[in-house]
Tab-separated table of C-alpha atoms in Angstrom:
chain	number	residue	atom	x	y	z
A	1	UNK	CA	-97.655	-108.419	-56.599
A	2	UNK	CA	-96.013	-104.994	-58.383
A	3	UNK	CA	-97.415	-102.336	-57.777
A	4	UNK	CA	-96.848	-98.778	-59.503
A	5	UNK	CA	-99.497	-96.651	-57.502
A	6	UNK	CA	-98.684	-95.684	-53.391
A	7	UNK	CA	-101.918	-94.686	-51.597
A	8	UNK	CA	-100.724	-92.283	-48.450
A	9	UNK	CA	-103.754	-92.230	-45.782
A	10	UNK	CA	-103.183	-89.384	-42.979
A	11	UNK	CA	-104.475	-90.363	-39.618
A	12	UNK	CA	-104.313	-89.052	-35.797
A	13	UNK	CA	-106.574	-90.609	-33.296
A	14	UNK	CA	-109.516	-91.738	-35.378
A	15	UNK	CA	-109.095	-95.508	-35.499
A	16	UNK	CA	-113.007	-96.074	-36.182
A	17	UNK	CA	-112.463	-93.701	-39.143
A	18	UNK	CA	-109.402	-95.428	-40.744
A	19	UNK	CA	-111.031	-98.443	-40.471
A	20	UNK	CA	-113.814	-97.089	-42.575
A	21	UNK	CA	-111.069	-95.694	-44.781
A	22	UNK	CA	-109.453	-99.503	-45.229
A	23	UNK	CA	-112.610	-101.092	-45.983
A	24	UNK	CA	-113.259	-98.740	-48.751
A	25	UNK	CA	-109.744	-99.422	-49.888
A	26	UNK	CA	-110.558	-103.079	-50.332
A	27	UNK	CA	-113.361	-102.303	-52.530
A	28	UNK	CA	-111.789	-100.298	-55.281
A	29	UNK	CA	-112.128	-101.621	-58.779
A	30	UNK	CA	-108.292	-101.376	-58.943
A	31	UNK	CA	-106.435	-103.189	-56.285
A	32	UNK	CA	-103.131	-102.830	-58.354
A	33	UNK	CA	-101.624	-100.116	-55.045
A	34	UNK	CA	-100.206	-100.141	-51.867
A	35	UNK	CA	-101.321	-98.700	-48.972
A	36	UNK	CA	-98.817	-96.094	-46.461
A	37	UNK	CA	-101.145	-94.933	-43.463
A	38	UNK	CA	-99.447	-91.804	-42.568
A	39	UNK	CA	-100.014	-91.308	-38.673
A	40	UNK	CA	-99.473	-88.364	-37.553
A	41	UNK	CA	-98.600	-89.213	-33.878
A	42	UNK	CA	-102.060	-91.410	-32.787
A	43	UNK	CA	-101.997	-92.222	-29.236
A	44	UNK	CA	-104.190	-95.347	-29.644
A	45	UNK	CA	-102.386	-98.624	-31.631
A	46	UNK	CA	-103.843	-98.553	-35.283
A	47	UNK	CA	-101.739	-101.739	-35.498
A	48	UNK	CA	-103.858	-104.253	-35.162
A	49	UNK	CA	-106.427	-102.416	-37.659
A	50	UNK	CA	-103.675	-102.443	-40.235
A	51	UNK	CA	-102.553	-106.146	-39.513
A	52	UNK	CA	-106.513	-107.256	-39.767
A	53	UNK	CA	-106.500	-105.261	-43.228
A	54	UNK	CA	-103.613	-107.588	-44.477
A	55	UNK	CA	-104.093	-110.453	-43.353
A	56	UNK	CA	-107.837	-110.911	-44.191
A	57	UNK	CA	-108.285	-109.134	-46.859
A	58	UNK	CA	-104.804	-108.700	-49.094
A	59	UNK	CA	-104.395	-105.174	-48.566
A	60	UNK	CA	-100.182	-104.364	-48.791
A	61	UNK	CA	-100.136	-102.050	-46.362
A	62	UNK	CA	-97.062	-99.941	-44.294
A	63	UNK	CA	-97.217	-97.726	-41.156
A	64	UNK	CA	-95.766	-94.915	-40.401
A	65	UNK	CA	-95.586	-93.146	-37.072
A	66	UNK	CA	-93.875	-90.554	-35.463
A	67	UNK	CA	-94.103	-88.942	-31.706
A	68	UNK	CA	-97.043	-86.436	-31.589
A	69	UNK	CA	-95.760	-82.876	-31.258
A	70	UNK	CA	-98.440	-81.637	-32.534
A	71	UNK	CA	-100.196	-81.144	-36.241
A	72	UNK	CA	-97.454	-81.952	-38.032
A	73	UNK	CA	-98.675	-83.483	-41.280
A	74	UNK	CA	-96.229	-82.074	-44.082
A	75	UNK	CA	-93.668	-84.052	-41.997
A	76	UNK	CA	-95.799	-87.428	-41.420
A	77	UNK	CA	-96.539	-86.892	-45.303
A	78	UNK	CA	-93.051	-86.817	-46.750
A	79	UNK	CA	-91.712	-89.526	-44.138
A	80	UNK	CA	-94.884	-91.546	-45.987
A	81	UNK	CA	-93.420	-90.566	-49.373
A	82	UNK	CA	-89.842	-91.782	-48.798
A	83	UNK	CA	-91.374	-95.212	-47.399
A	84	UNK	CA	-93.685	-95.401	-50.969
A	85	UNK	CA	-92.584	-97.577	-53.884
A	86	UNK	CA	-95.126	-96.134	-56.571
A	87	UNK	CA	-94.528	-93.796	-59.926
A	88	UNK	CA	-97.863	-92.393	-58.655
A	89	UNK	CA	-98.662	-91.581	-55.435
A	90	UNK	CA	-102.536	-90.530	-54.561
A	91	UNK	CA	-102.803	-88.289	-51.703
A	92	UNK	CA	-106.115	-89.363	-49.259
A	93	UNK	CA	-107.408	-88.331	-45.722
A	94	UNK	CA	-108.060	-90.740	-42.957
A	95	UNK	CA	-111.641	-89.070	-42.649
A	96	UNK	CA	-113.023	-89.459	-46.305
A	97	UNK	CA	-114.628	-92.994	-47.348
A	98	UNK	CA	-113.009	-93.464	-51.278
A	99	UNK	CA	-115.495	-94.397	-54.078
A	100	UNK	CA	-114.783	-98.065	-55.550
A	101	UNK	CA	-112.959	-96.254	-58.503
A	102	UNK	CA	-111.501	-93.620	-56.947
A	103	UNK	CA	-107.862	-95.308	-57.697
A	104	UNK	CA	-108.202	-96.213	-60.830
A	105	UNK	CA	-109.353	-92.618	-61.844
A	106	UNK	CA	-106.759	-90.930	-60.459
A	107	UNK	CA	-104.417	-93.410	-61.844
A	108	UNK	CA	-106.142	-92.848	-65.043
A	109	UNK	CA	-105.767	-89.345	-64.990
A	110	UNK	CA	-102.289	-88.812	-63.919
A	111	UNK	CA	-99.491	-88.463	-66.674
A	112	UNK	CA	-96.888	-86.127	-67.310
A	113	UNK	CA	-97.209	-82.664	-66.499
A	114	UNK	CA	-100.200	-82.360	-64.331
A	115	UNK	CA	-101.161	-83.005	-60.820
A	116	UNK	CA	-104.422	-84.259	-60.266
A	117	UNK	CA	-107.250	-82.357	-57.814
A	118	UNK	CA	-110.527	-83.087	-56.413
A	119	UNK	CA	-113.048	-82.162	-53.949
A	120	UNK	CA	-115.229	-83.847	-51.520
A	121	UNK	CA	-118.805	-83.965	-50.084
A	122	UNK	CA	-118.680	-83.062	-46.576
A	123	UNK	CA	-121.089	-85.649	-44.232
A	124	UNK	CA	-123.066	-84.208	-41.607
A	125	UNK	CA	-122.212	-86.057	-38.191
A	126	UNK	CA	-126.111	-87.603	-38.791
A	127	UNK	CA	-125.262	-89.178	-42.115
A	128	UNK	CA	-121.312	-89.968	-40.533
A	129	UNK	CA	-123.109	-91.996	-37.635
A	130	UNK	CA	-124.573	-94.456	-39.905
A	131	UNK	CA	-121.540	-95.265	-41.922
A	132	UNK	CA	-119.989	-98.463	-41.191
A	133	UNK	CA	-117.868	-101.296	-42.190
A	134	UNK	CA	-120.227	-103.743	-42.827
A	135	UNK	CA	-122.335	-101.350	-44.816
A	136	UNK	CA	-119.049	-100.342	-46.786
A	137	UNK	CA	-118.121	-103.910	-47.502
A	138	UNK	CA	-121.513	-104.425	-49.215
A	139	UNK	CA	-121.309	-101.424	-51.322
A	140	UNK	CA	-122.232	-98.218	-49.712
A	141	UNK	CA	-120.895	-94.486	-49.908
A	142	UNK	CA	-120.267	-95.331	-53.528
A	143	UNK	CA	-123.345	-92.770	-54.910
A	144	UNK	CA	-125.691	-89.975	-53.377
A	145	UNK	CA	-128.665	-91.593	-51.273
A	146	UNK	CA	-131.751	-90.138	-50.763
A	147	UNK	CA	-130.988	-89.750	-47.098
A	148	UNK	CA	-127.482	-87.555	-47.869
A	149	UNK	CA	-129.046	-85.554	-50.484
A	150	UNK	CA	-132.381	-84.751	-48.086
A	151	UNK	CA	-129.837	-84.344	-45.069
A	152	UNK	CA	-127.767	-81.465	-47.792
A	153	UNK	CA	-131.159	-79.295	-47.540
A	154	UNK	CA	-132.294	-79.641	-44.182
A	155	UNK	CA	-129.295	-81.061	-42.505
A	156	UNK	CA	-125.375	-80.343	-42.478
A	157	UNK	CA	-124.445	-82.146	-44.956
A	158	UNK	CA	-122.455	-79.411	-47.849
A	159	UNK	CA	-120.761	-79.878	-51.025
A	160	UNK	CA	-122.875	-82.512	-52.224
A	161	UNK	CA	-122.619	-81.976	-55.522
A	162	UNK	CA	-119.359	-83.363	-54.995
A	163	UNK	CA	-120.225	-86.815	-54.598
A	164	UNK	CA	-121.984	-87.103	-57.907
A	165	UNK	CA	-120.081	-89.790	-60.189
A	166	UNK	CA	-119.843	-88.933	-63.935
A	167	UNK	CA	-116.688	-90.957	-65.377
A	168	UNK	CA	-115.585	-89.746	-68.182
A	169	UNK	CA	-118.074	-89.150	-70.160
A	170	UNK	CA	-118.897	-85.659	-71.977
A	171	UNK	CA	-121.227	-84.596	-68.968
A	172	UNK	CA	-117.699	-84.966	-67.044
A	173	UNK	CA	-116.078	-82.707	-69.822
A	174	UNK	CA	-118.854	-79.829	-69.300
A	175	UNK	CA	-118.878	-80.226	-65.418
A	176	UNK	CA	-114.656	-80.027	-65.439
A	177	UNK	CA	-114.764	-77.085	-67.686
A	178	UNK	CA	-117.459	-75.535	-65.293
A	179	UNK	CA	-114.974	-76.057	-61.928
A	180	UNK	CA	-112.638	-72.931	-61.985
A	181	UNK	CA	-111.628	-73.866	-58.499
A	182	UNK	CA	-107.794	-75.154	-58.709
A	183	UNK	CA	-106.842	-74.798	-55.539
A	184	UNK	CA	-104.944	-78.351	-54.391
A	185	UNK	CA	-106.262	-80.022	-51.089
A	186	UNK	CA	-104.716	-83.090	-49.662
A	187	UNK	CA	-107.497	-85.344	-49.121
A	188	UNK	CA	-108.350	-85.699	-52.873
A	189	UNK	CA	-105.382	-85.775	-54.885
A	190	UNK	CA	-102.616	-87.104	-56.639
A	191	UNK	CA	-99.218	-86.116	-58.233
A	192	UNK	CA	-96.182	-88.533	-59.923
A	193	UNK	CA	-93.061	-89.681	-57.722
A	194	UNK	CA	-90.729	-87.906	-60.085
A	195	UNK	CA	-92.395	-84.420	-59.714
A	196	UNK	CA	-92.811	-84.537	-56.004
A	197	UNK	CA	-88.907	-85.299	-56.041
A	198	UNK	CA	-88.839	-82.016	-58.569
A	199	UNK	CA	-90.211	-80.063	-55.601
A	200	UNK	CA	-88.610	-81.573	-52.511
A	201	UNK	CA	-92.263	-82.993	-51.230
A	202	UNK	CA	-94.329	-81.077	-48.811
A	203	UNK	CA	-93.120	-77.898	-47.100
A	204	UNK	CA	-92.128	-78.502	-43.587
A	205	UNK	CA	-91.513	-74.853	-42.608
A	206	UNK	CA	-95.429	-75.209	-42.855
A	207	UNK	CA	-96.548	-76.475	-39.051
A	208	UNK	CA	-99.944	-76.225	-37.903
A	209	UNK	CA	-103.419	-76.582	-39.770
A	210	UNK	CA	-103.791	-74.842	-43.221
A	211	UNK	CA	-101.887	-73.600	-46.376
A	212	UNK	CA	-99.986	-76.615	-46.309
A	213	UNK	CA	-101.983	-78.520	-49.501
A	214	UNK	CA	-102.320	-75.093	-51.325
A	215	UNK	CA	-98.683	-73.824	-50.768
A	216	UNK	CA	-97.867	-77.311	-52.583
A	217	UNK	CA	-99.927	-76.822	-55.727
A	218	UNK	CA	-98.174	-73.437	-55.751
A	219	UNK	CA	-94.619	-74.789	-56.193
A	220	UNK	CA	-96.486	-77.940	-58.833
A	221	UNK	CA	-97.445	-74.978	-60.782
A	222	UNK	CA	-93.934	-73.080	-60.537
A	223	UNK	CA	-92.615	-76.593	-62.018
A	224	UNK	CA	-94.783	-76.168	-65.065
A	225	UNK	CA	-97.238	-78.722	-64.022
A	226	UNK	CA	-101.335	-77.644	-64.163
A	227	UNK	CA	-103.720	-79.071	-61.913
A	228	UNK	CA	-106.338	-81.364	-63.587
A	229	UNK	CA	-109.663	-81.925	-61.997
A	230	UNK	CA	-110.834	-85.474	-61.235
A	231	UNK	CA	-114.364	-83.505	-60.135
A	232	UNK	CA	-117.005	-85.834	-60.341
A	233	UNK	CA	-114.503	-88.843	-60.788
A	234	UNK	CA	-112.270	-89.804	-58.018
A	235	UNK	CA	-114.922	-88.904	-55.445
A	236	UNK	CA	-114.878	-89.276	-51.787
A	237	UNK	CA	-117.031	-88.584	-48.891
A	238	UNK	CA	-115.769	-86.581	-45.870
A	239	UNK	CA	-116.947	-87.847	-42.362
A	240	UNK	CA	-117.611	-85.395	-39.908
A	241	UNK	CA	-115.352	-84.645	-37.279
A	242	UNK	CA	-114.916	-81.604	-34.624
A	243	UNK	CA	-113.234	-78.697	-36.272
A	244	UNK	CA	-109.784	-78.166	-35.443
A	245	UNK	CA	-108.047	-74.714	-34.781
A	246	UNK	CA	-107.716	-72.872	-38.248
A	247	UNK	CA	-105.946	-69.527	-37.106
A	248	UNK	CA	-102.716	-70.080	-35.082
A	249	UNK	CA	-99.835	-69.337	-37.496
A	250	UNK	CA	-102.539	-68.587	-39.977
A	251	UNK	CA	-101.419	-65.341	-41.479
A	252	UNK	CA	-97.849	-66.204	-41.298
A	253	UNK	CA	-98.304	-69.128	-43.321
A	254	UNK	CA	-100.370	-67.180	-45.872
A	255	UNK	CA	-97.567	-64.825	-46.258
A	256	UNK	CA	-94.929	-67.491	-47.038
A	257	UNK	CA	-97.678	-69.354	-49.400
A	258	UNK	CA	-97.816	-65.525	-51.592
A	259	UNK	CA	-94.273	-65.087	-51.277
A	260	UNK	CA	-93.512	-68.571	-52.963
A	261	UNK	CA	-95.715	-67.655	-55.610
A	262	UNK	CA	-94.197	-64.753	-56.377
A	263	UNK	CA	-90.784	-65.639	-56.349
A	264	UNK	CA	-91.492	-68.658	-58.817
A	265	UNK	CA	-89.818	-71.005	-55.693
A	266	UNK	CA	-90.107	-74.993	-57.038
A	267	UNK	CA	-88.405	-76.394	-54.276
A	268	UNK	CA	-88.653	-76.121	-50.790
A	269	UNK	CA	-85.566	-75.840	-48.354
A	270	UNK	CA	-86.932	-78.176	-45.795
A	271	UNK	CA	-88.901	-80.789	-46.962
A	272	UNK	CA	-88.604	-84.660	-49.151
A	273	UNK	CA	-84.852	-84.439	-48.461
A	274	UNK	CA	-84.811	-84.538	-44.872
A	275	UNK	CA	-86.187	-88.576	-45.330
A	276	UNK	CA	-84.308	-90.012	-48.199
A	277	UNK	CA	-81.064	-91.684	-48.044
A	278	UNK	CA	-78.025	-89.268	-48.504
A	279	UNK	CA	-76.618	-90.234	-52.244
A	280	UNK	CA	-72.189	-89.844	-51.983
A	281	UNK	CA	-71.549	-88.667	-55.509
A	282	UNK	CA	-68.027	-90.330	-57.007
């Protein structure tokens, strides 16, 4: 089967959670994609996950490991990229459980001259626990239960507003239009092949947690591209995890974020390039 969509799924050391992340793969109302779990270094073998995932239920999947050496996702991300086969390529964390249509919106929404962002209800660890396979395979995390939007008052659970699935419809139109917020963040989005060629892929000079999804809307928007919300359309749900270590390198990778937006800078020195094949010129 052709496909024209790549789906790139980050991981590192949560095979229970890419699992989850699989099974809702298998569910989505458009199956027309292939699947590049982008592993950032896992100790434990996601292998035979992945293998299960093809052979039982028809998901085209490809791996794609390197050493761990730490958080080193722009790298794991554009090694993913050069591996992909799609025109579009959808951007999803190995921690968020995708609505059934969460592909075919964002392929839906993706065309020349935007990139496509959206956000994500966060799951308390309660609400996380219960989550499973099984449940996902008959149809679950696909709308707000009773349970997540009680556990968003009195529990953990934030951003739940998130998870609220309009289509397209004009309450969609109002609730886009509402969203100011155009900030670009990895887990939920999606931008075409040819553009992320435009600006060399994701900015390896960017090691460590944070500023690495933003700094890459900066240089989308330097290209001419705007974001466009899929808010309320390609939804996913974020299971909780531990926080990891937001502040070392924080500030300095702040400062190179603002001065790449104010020098205009499309393309980044050290990025896409390092993981495609040299082309000789004549």
């Amino acid at each position: 089967m052709s496909v024209d969509t790549s789906v790139i799924v980050t991981t590192y050391n949560q095979p229970d959670y890419l699992n989850l992340v699989l099974a809702s793969l298998v569910m989505q109302s458009d199956r027309h994609f292939e699947v590049i779990v982008a592993d950032d270094g896992s100790q434990v073998d996601n292998r035979a996950i992945i293998d299960r995932y093809v052979s039982e239920f028809g998901l085209i999947i490809s791996h794609v490991w390197h050493e761990d050496c730490g958080f080193r996702k722009t790298v794991i991300l554009n090694k993913a990229i050069a591996q992909s086969k799609g025109t579009k390529i959808i951007f999803a964390d190995g921690d968020c459980i995708l609505h059934r249509h969460f592909i075919r919106e964002h392929k839906r929404c993706l065309v020349h001259g935007v990139y496509c962002i959206g956000r994500t209800p966060r799951l308390s660890r309660k609400i996380s626990a219960k989550v499973s396979e099984a449940g996902i395979l008959k149809g679950s995390c696909q709308r707000l239960t009773p349970a997540m939007l009680l556990d968003s008052v009195f529990g953990s659970t934030r951003k739940i507003e998130f998870g609220c699935y309009l289509g397209s419809g004009p309450f969609f139109s109002l609730a886009a239009r509402l969203k100011k917020n155009t900030t670009l963040w990895g887990g939920n989005c999606s931008v075409l092949r040819k553009d992320l060629l435009a600006v060399n892929g994701w900015n390896e000079d960017f090691i460590g947690w944070g500023q690495e999804d933003s700094e890459l809307g900066e240089r989308l928007q330097n290209l001419g591209l705007k974001p466009r919300q899929v808010v309320y359309r390609a939804i996913n749900f974020h299971l909780w995890h531990p926080k990891s270590d937001q502040m070392a390198g924080k500030h300095e990778r702040c400062a190179m974020k603002l001065e790449i937006k104010k020098q205009g800078i499309v393309s980044c020195f050290k990025g896409l390039n390092q993981h495609l094949p040299v082309t000789i010129e004549e």
